mmCIF file of C-alpha atoms in Angstrom:
data_model
loop_
_atom_site.group_PDB
_atom_site.id
_atom_site.type_symbol
_atom_site.label_atom_id
_atom_site.label_comp_id
_atom_site.label_asym_id
_atom_site.label_seq_id
_atom_site.Cartn_x
_atom_site.Cartn_y
_atom_site.Cartn_z
ATOM 1 C CA MET A 1478 -52.290 6.969 -20.292
ATOM 2 C CA MET A 1479 -55.726 7.699 -21.758
ATOM 3 C CA HIS A 1480 -54.863 11.367 -22.352
ATOM 4 C CA PHE A 1481 -51.462 10.383 -23.736
ATOM 5 C CA ALA A 1482 -53.088 7.958 -26.182
ATOM 6 C CA ASP A 1483 -55.563 10.678 -27.200
ATOM 7 C CA SER A 1484 -52.651 12.875 -28.254
ATOM 8 C CA LEU A 1485 -51.587 10.212 -30.772
ATOM 9 C CA THR A 1486 -55.028 9.448 -32.226
ATOM 10 C CA PHE A 1487 -57.248 11.269 -34.702
ATOM 11 C CA SER A 1488 -59.726 10.558 -37.543
ATOM 12 C CA GLY A 1489 -61.906 8.372 -35.323
ATOM 13 C CA ARG A 1490 -59.037 6.311 -33.895
ATOM 14 C CA LYS A 1491 -59.046 5.703 -30.157
ATOM 15 C CA VAL A 1492 -56.360 3.131 -29.306
ATOM 16 C CA VAL A 1493 -52.600 2.784 -29.717
ATOM 17 C CA ALA A 1494 -50.317 -0.243 -29.710
ATOM 18 C CA ALA A 1495 -47.370 -0.708 -27.359
ATOM 19 C CA TRP A 1496 -43.981 -1.776 -28.739
ATOM 20 C CA ALA A 1497 -40.650 -2.353 -27.041
ATOM 21 C CA ALA A 1498 -37.063 -3.480 -27.517
ATOM 22 C CA LEU A 1499 -35.873 -5.086 -24.265
ATOM 23 C CA PRO A 1500 -32.983 -4.802 -24.491
ATOM 24 C CA PHE A 1501 -32.411 -2.235 -27.202
ATOM 25 C CA PRO A 1502 -30.090 -4.140 -29.599
ATOM 26 C CA ALA A 1503 -26.923 -2.165 -28.935
ATOM 27 C CA LEU A 1504 -23.576 -3.873 -29.486
ATOM 28 C CA SER A 1505 -20.985 -3.172 -26.833
ATOM 29 C CA GLY A 1506 -18.893 -0.213 -27.973
ATOM 30 C CA SER A 1507 -21.136 0.752 -30.908
ATOM 31 C CA SER A 1508 -22.651 4.196 -31.449
ATOM 32 C CA LEU A 1509 -26.344 5.037 -31.747
ATOM 33 C CA PRO A 1510 -26.011 5.941 -35.474
ATOM 34 C CA ASP A 1511 -24.339 2.576 -36.098
ATOM 35 C CA ILE A 1512 -27.095 0.725 -34.206
ATOM 36 C CA LEU A 1513 -29.938 2.378 -36.116
ATOM 37 C CA SER A 1514 -28.111 2.098 -39.450
ATOM 38 C CA ALA A 1515 -28.031 -1.671 -38.906
ATOM 39 C CA HIS A 1516 -31.859 -1.652 -38.736
ATOM 40 C CA GLN A 1517 -32.713 0.151 -41.954
ATOM 41 C CA GLN A 1518 -34.965 -2.671 -43.215
ATOM 42 C CA ASP A 1519 -36.991 -3.165 -40.049
ATOM 43 C CA VAL A 1520 -37.348 -1.203 -36.815
ATOM 44 C CA PRO A 1521 -35.695 -2.786 -33.746
ATOM 45 C CA TRP A 1522 -38.787 -3.184 -31.571
ATOM 46 C CA LYS A 1523 -41.592 -5.733 -31.300
ATOM 47 C CA LEU A 1524 -45.326 -5.551 -30.685
ATOM 48 C CA LEU A 1525 -46.253 -6.247 -27.039
ATOM 49 C CA SER A 1526 -49.342 -8.242 -27.906
ATOM 50 C CA LEU A 1527 -50.234 -11.918 -27.920
ATOM 51 C CA TRP A 1528 -51.373 -11.493 -31.522
ATOM 52 C CA ARG A 1529 -49.269 -13.043 -34.268
ATOM 53 C CA GLU A 1530 -46.021 -11.371 -35.291
ATOM 54 C CA GLN A 1531 -46.528 -8.076 -37.101
ATOM 55 C CA LYS A 1532 -44.107 -5.893 -39.014
ATOM 56 C CA VAL A 1533 -44.311 -2.120 -38.877
ATOM 57 C CA SER A 1534 -44.769 -0.914 -42.445
ATOM 58 C CA CYS A 1535 -46.228 2.524 -41.697
ATOM 59 C CA CYS A 1536 -47.860 4.464 -38.899
ATOM 60 C CA PHE A 1537 -50.022 7.530 -38.337
ATOM 61 C CA ALA A 1538 -48.455 8.819 -35.109
ATOM 62 C CA GLN A 1539 -46.062 7.583 -32.445
ATOM 63 C CA SER A 1540 -44.201 8.513 -29.291
ATOM 64 C CA VAL A 1541 -40.886 6.797 -28.578
ATOM 65 C CA VAL A 1542 -38.654 6.787 -25.502
ATOM 66 C CA LEU A 1543 -35.063 5.532 -25.603
ATOM 67 C CA ARG A 1544 -33.133 5.193 -22.372
ATOM 68 C CA GLY A 1545 -29.693 3.959 -21.458
ATOM 69 C CA ILE A 1546 -27.743 5.342 -24.468
ATOM 70 C CA CYS A 1547 -25.281 7.998 -23.328
ATOM 71 C CA LYS A 1548 -24.282 11.010 -25.426
ATOM 72 C CA GLU A 1549 -20.811 9.556 -25.935
ATOM 73 C CA ARG A 1550 -22.397 6.925 -28.188
ATOM 74 C CA LEU A 1551 -23.408 9.488 -30.800
ATOM 75 C CA THR A 1552 -20.144 9.229 -32.700
ATOM 76 C CA SER A 1553 -18.692 6.253 -34.564
ATOM 77 C CA CYS A 1554 -15.161 4.950 -34.509
ATOM 78 C CA PRO A 1555 -12.879 6.628 -37.064
ATOM 79 C CA GLY A 1556 -12.857 4.965 -40.464
ATOM 80 C CA GLN A 1557 -16.367 3.482 -40.264
ATOM 81 C CA PRO A 1558 -18.810 4.189 -43.146
ATOM 82 C CA GLN A 1559 -20.944 7.263 -42.540
ATOM 83 C CA SER A 1560 -24.667 7.711 -43.212
ATOM 84 C CA PRO A 1561 -27.115 10.638 -42.879
ATOM 85 C CA LEU A 1562 -27.773 9.455 -39.339
ATOM 86 C CA HIS A 1563 -24.147 10.153 -38.408
ATOM 87 C CA SER A 1564 -24.544 13.859 -39.166
ATOM 88 C CA CYS A 1565 -27.196 14.386 -36.461
ATOM 89 C CA GLU A 1566 -26.122 16.496 -33.496
ATOM 90 C CA SER A 1567 -28.359 15.045 -30.760
ATOM 91 C CA PRO A 1568 -30.033 11.716 -29.939
ATOM 92 C CA GLU A 1569 -33.478 13.276 -30.413
ATOM 93 C CA GLN A 1570 -32.537 14.606 -33.859
ATOM 94 C CA LEU A 1571 -31.093 11.220 -34.718
ATOM 95 C CA LEU A 1572 -34.309 9.401 -33.796
ATOM 96 C CA GLN A 1573 -36.422 11.915 -35.697
ATOM 97 C CA GLN A 1574 -34.278 11.393 -38.803
ATOM 98 C CA TYR A 1575 -34.656 7.625 -38.423
ATOM 99 C CA PHE A 1576 -38.444 7.881 -38.034
ATOM 100 C CA HIS A 1577 -38.724 10.231 -41.005
ATOM 101 C CA THR A 1578 -37.013 7.592 -43.133
ATOM 102 C CA HIS A 1579 -39.202 4.702 -41.947
ATOM 103 C CA PHE A 1580 -42.499 6.553 -41.474
ATOM 104 C CA PRO A 1581 -42.547 9.579 -43.790
ATOM 105 C CA GLY A 1582 -45.415 11.928 -42.998
ATOM 106 C CA ALA A 1583 -46.153 10.395 -39.592
ATOM 107 C CA PHE A 1584 -46.339 12.518 -36.462
ATOM 108 C CA SER A 1585 -43.447 11.394 -34.229
ATOM 109 C CA THR A 1586 -42.127 12.505 -30.873
ATOM 110 C CA SER A 1587 -38.990 11.133 -29.227
ATOM 111 C CA HIS A 1588 -37.404 11.385 -25.802
ATOM 112 C CA VAL A 1589 -33.931 10.178 -24.819
ATOM 113 C CA LEU A 1590 -32.938 9.458 -21.217
ATOM 114 C CA GLN A 1591 -29.379 8.536 -20.284
ATOM 115 C CA GLN A 1592 -30.456 6.486 -17.256
ATOM 116 C CA PRO A 1593 -30.893 2.806 -18.249
ATOM 117 C CA CYS A 1594 -33.613 0.446 -17.067
ATOM 118 C CA ASP A 1595 -32.673 -1.151 -13.743
ATOM 119 C CA THR A 1596 -32.811 -4.972 -14.016
ATOM 120 C CA GLN A 1597 -31.404 -6.024 -10.657
ATOM 121 C CA PRO A 1598 -33.482 -8.463 -8.541
ATOM 122 C CA PRO A 1599 -36.432 -8.767 -8.137
ATOM 123 C CA PHE A 1600 -36.504 -8.014 -11.891
ATOM 124 C CA PRO A 1601 -36.907 -11.390 -13.695
ATOM 125 C CA GLN A 1602 -33.492 -12.715 -14.689
ATOM 126 C CA PHE A 1603 -34.286 -14.234 -18.097
ATOM 127 C CA PHE A 1604 -31.464 -12.645 -20.072
ATOM 128 C CA SER A 1605 -29.202 -14.134 -22.696
ATOM 129 C CA PRO A 1606 -25.542 -14.827 -21.803
ATOM 130 C CA LEU A 1607 -24.769 -12.570 -24.789
ATOM 131 C CA LEU A 1608 -25.481 -9.513 -22.635
ATOM 132 C CA THR A 1609 -22.977 -7.533 -20.597
ATOM 133 C CA ARG A 1610 -23.786 -6.418 -17.073
ATOM 134 C CA ARG A 1611 -25.016 -3.143 -18.618
ATOM 135 C CA GLY A 1612 -27.254 -4.906 -21.130
ATOM 136 C CA PHE A 1613 -25.178 -4.424 -24.277
ATOM 137 C CA LEU A 1614 -24.773 -7.228 -26.818
ATOM 138 C CA LEU A 1615 -21.599 -9.284 -27.187
ATOM 139 C CA ASP A 1616 -20.325 -11.315 -30.127
ATOM 140 C CA LYS A 1617 -19.977 -14.386 -27.912
ATOM 141 C CA ALA A 1618 -21.315 -15.513 -24.550
ATOM 142 C CA GLN A 1619 -19.799 -13.994 -21.447
ATOM 143 C CA GLY A 1620 -18.141 -16.004 -18.739
ATOM 144 C CA TYR A 1621 -20.632 -15.272 -15.957
ATOM 145 C CA SER A 1622 -24.320 -15.941 -15.416
ATOM 146 C CA SER A 1623 -26.943 -13.833 -17.194
ATOM 147 C CA ALA A 1624 -28.308 -13.148 -13.715
ATOM 148 C CA GLY A 1625 -25.481 -10.590 -13.479
ATOM 149 C CA VAL A 1626 -27.285 -8.165 -15.829
ATOM 150 C CA GLU A 1627 -27.811 -5.062 -13.690
ATOM 151 C CA SER A 1628 -29.258 -2.621 -16.226
ATOM 152 C CA MET A 1629 -29.937 -2.326 -19.934
ATOM 153 C CA PRO A 1630 -30.848 0.157 -22.656
ATOM 154 C CA VAL A 1631 -34.541 0.010 -23.569
ATOM 155 C CA LEU A 1632 -36.679 1.491 -26.319
ATOM 156 C CA ALA A 1633 -40.449 1.715 -25.863
ATOM 157 C CA ALA A 1634 -43.080 3.144 -28.180
ATOM 158 C CA LEU A 1635 -46.791 3.856 -28.347
ATOM 159 C CA GLN A 1636 -47.948 3.846 -31.942
ATOM 160 C CA SER A 1637 -51.125 4.414 -33.910
ATOM 161 C CA SER A 1638 -50.668 2.219 -36.970
ATOM 162 C CA PRO A 1639 -52.489 -0.083 -39.453
ATOM 163 C CA VAL A 1640 -51.417 -3.042 -37.317
ATOM 164 C CA LEU A 1641 -54.321 -2.145 -35.049
ATOM 165 C CA HIS A 1642 -56.732 -2.911 -37.872
ATOM 166 C CA THR A 1643 -55.587 -6.537 -37.738
ATOM 167 C CA LEU A 1644 -55.792 -6.669 -33.937
ATOM 168 C CA LEU A 1645 -59.214 -5.057 -33.609
ATOM 169 C CA SER A 1646 -60.854 -6.850 -36.531
ATOM 170 C CA GLY A 1647 -59.462 -10.152 -35.222
ATOM 171 C CA LEU A 1648 -60.947 -9.443 -31.796
ATOM 172 C CA CYS A 1649 -64.272 -8.644 -33.450
ATOM 173 C CA ARG A 1650 -64.255 -11.947 -35.355
ATOM 174 C CA ASP A 1651 -63.391 -13.912 -32.227
ATOM 175 C CA LEU A 1652 -66.275 -12.351 -30.305
ATOM 176 C CA ARG A 1653 -68.753 -12.971 -33.120
ATOM 177 C CA ALA A 1654 -67.729 -16.649 -33.172
ATOM 178 C CA ARG A 1655 -68.736 -17.118 -29.515
ATOM 179 C CA ASP A 1656 -72.218 -18.351 -28.667
ATOM 180 C CA LEU A 1657 -72.925 -16.112 -25.706
ATOM 181 C CA ARG A 1658 -76.216 -17.871 -25.021
ATOM 182 C CA ARG A 1659 -74.114 -20.603 -23.424
ATOM 183 C CA TRP A 1660 -72.742 -18.086 -20.918
ATOM 184 C CA SER A 1661 -75.783 -17.083 -18.907
ATOM 185 C CA SER A 1662 -73.629 -15.379 -16.285
ATOM 186 C CA PHE A 1663 -72.431 -12.936 -18.944
ATOM 187 C CA PHE A 1664 -75.881 -11.423 -19.401
ATOM 188 C CA SER A 1665 -76.902 -11.866 -15.770
ATOM 189 C CA ALA A 1666 -74.210 -9.288 -15.010
ATOM 190 C CA GLY A 1667 -76.370 -6.674 -16.741
ATOM 191 C CA VAL A 1668 -75.228 -6.829 -20.379
ATOM 192 C CA GLU A 1669 -78.044 -6.947 -22.917
ATOM 193 C CA GLN A 1670 -77.773 -8.829 -26.203
ATOM 194 C CA ASP A 1671 -78.562 -5.669 -28.194
ATOM 195 C CA ASP A 1672 -75.890 -3.729 -26.315
ATOM 196 C CA PHE A 1673 -73.378 -6.473 -27.055
ATOM 197 C CA GLN A 1674 -74.164 -6.425 -30.785
ATOM 198 C CA GLU A 1675 -73.900 -2.649 -30.828
ATOM 199 C CA ALA A 1676 -70.491 -2.860 -29.150
ATOM 200 C CA LEU A 1677 -69.364 -5.327 -31.816
ATOM 201 C CA GLU A 1678 -70.421 -2.926 -34.568
ATOM 202 C CA GLU A 1679 -68.540 -0.098 -32.859
ATOM 203 C CA LEU A 1680 -65.459 -2.308 -32.606
ATOM 204 C CA LYS A 1681 -65.665 -3.169 -36.308
ATOM 205 C CA THR A 1682 -66.043 0.517 -37.195
ATOM 206 C CA LEU A 1683 -63.063 1.368 -35.005
ATOM 207 C CA SER A 1684 -60.927 -1.276 -36.718
ATOM 208 C CA GLN A 1685 -61.792 0.227 -40.107
ATOM 209 C CA CYS A 1686 -60.362 3.580 -38.969
ATOM 210 C CA TYR A 1687 -56.915 1.944 -39.104
ATOM 211 C CA GLU A 1688 -57.172 0.765 -42.694
ATOM 212 C CA THR A 1689 -54.851 2.437 -45.161
ATOM 213 C CA GLY A 1690 -56.418 1.199 -48.415
ATOM 214 C CA PHE A 1691 -53.061 -0.127 -49.593
ATOM 215 C CA GLY A 1692 -53.070 -3.533 -47.879
ATOM 216 C CA ALA A 1693 -50.310 -2.422 -45.512
ATOM 217 C CA ASP A 1694 -51.282 -4.948 -42.885
ATOM 218 C CA GLY A 1695 -52.633 -7.593 -45.242
ATOM 219 C CA SER A 1696 -55.956 -7.833 -43.445
ATOM 220 C CA GLU A 1697 -58.461 -5.738 -45.429
ATOM 221 C CA GLY A 1698 -59.932 -8.926 -46.892
ATOM 222 C CA GLU A 1699 -60.422 -10.311 -43.401
ATOM 223 C CA ALA A 1700 -62.445 -7.284 -42.362
ATOM 224 C CA GLU A 1701 -64.805 -7.742 -45.299
ATOM 225 C CA SER A 1702 -65.614 -11.262 -44.090
ATOM 226 C CA ASP A 1703 -67.013 -10.032 -40.749
#
């Protein structure tokens, strides 16, 4: 994972954020172009972090894997409105076109696997009754328990983006607010106060590598207060 993250980072950046859509919001019977066309305003995956909700406005580089969408779902039903996404010939080309629209200029790689994510026990059965046994969305609840979900389409992404400025600068502020003198065991483990302060400065510098200068993540002012 470290080498994989290195391939997505540059200009002093060292970390990437994980995102996922579990399940990928695919309506039963819909095509992949239709699904992505319905998410033109916001990408259909969420940040896997305990930090507050963040929207993806831009990114520097990303790698995305989509699984569980078969090739038969590349075409729409006759008579449905067409978009540039519908002219793509492969799932990978379709994803690249979608990313180019949302993140122009970003380095993006995509991989599509037809095999879905297996969600049979002991996988936690916390699914909505609006899911079919194959993990596709329904207009109304199904007649059997959500525990019957056996698999589902999933999208996962690793992304280097300005969101990480908010996460890293927030972590830096939280650490500065702690009075470590009250935690004697922390330094008895071999950490020196000077080393800790140096690590905080490095963390602040790292967070600044994710700034865009355009207020994309709304947190530049927060960094100045550190």
